[in-house]
C-alpha positions in Angstrom: 8.9 11.8 2.4 6.8 12.4 -0.7 8.5 12.0 -4.1 7.4 11.4 -7.7 8.2 8.5 -10.0 11.5 10.1 -11.0 12.7 10.4 -7.4 12.2 14.1 -7.2 11.3 15.1 -3.6 8.0 16.9 -3.5 7.6 17.3 0.2 8.7 15.8 3.5 7.8 15.9 7.2 10.3 15.5 10.0 8.9 13.2 12.7 9.1 14.8 16.1 6.7 12.6 18.1 3.5 14.3 19.3 4.8 17.6 17.9 4.9 16.3 14.3 3.4 18.9 12.0 0.3 17.6 10.2 -3.1 19.0 9.1 -5.4 18.9 12.2 -8.5 18.0 10.0 -7.0 14.5 9.9 -7.1 14.1 13.8 -9.5 11.1 13.5 -6.8 9.1 11.7 -3.8 7.3 13.2 -0.6 9.3 13.2 1.0 7.6 10.1 -2.2 8.2 8.1 -2.3 11.9 9.2 1.2 12.3 7.9 0.4 10.7 4.6 -2.8 12.7 4.1 -1.0 15.9 4.9 1.8 15.2 2.5 -0.4 14.3 -0.4 -3.1 16.9 0.2 -2.1 18.9 -2.9 -2.1 15.8 -5.1 -5.6 14.4 -4.2 -8.6 14.4 -6.4 -6.7 14.0 -9.7 -6.4 10.2 -10.0 -2.8 9.7 -8.8 -1.7 6.3 -7.3 0.4 6.6 -4.1 2.8 3.8 -3.2 3.9 3.3 0.5 5.5 0.8 2.8 4.0 -1.1 5.6 4.5 1.6 8.3 1.9 3.9 6.6 -0.4 1.4 4.8 -3.7 0.6 6.4 -7.2 -0.2 5.2 -8.5 2.9 6.9 -6.0 5.2 5.0 -6.6 3.5 1.7 -10.3 4.0 2.0 -9.8 7.6 2.8 -7.7 8.1 -0.3 -10.3 6.4 -2.5 -12.9 8.9 -1.3 -10.5 11.6 -2.7 -10.1 9.9 -6.1 -6.6 8.7 -5.2 -5.5 5.1 -5.5 -2.9 3.5 -3.2 -0.7 0.4 -3.1 1.6 -0.9 -0.4 2.8 -3.6 1.8 1.0 -4.0 5.0 1.7 -5.6 8.4 -0.5 -8.8 8.7 -1.6 -7.8 12.2 -2.9 -4.4 11.1 -6.4 -3.6 12.4 -9.3 -4.1 10.0 -7.7 -6.8 7.9 -9.8 -10.0 7.4 -9.1 -12.6 10.1 -8.6 -15.4 7.6 -6.2 -13.2 5.7 -4.0 -13.0 8.8 -4.1 -16.7 9.6 -4.2 -18.5 6.2 -1.4 -21.0 5.6 -0.4 -20.9 2.0 1.9 -23.2 -0.1 4.7 -21.6 -2.1 3.3 -19.5 -5.0 -0.2 -19.7 -3.6 -2.1 -16.5 -2.9 -5.5 -15.3 -1.6 -7.2 -12.0 -2.0 -10.0 -10.4 0.0 -12.0 -7.3 -1.2 -13.9 -4.5 0.5 -15.4 -2.2 -2.2 -12.3 -1.1 -4.2 -9.8 -2.2 -1.6 -7.9 -5.5 -2.2 -5.9 -7.3 0.5 -3.5 -9.8 -1.0 -1.5 -12.4 0.8 0.9 -14.6 -1.1 3.8 -17.0 -0.4 7.0 -16.6 -2.3 10.1 -17.1 -0.2 8.1 -15.8 2.7 4.6 -14.3 3.2 3.9 -11.0 1.5 0.9 -8.9 2.5 -0.3 -6.1 0.2 -3.1 -3.6 0.0 -4.2 -2.0 -3.2 -7.0 0.1 -4.6 -5.4 0.1 -8.0 -4.8 -3.6 -8.7 -6.8 -6.8 -9.0 -5.7 -10.3 -8.1 -3.9 -10.9 -11.4 -0.4 -11.9 -12.3 2.3 -10.8 -14.7 5.2 -12.8 -16.1 8.7 -11.5 -15.3 12.1 -12.6 -16.3 14.4 -13.5 -13.4 17.8 -15.1 -14.0 16.7 -16.2 -17.5 13.6 -17.9 -16.1 10.1 -16.7 -16.5 8.3 -16.3 -13.2 4.6 -15.6 -12.6 4.2 -12.9 -9.9 1.2 -10.9 -8.6 1.0 -7.6 -10.6 0.6 -5.5 -7.5 3.8 -6.9 -6.0 5.8 -6.5 -9.2 4.7 -2.9 -9.7 5.3 -2.1 -6.0 8.8 -3.5 -6.3 9.4 -1.5 -9.5 8.3 1.7 -7.8 9.8 1.3 -4.4 13.0 -0.4 -5.5 
């Protein structure tokens, strides 16, 4: 489902397995990436930032979007292909984080209550201060903005 920042639904695709409707020019991409590229096709090349969850996020998709002047941010499964090997295996202490870069793509791993893995072509490895239960907490900006957008 594709919706804007206000929650207005712009487009959607019903998943029907191999018969799922997507643009055939994206056949070289995995199925979740084909679906994303088909849904956002009319919104590419104008500088938007697309936010997605870990089912759709992949380094390959984010690099395709960057080629089309479109940023992306999303959680990512730590075992996704093309992620740095030390990114997958690094043991972090609470509130510690690491970031790895490939051109404009950042892969971020941090440890809050549990490990969180993010991809972003929009953010850098910086933090923001948020108020939580009347306590100021430092949180990676990409995670804070992802949570604000995705809910």
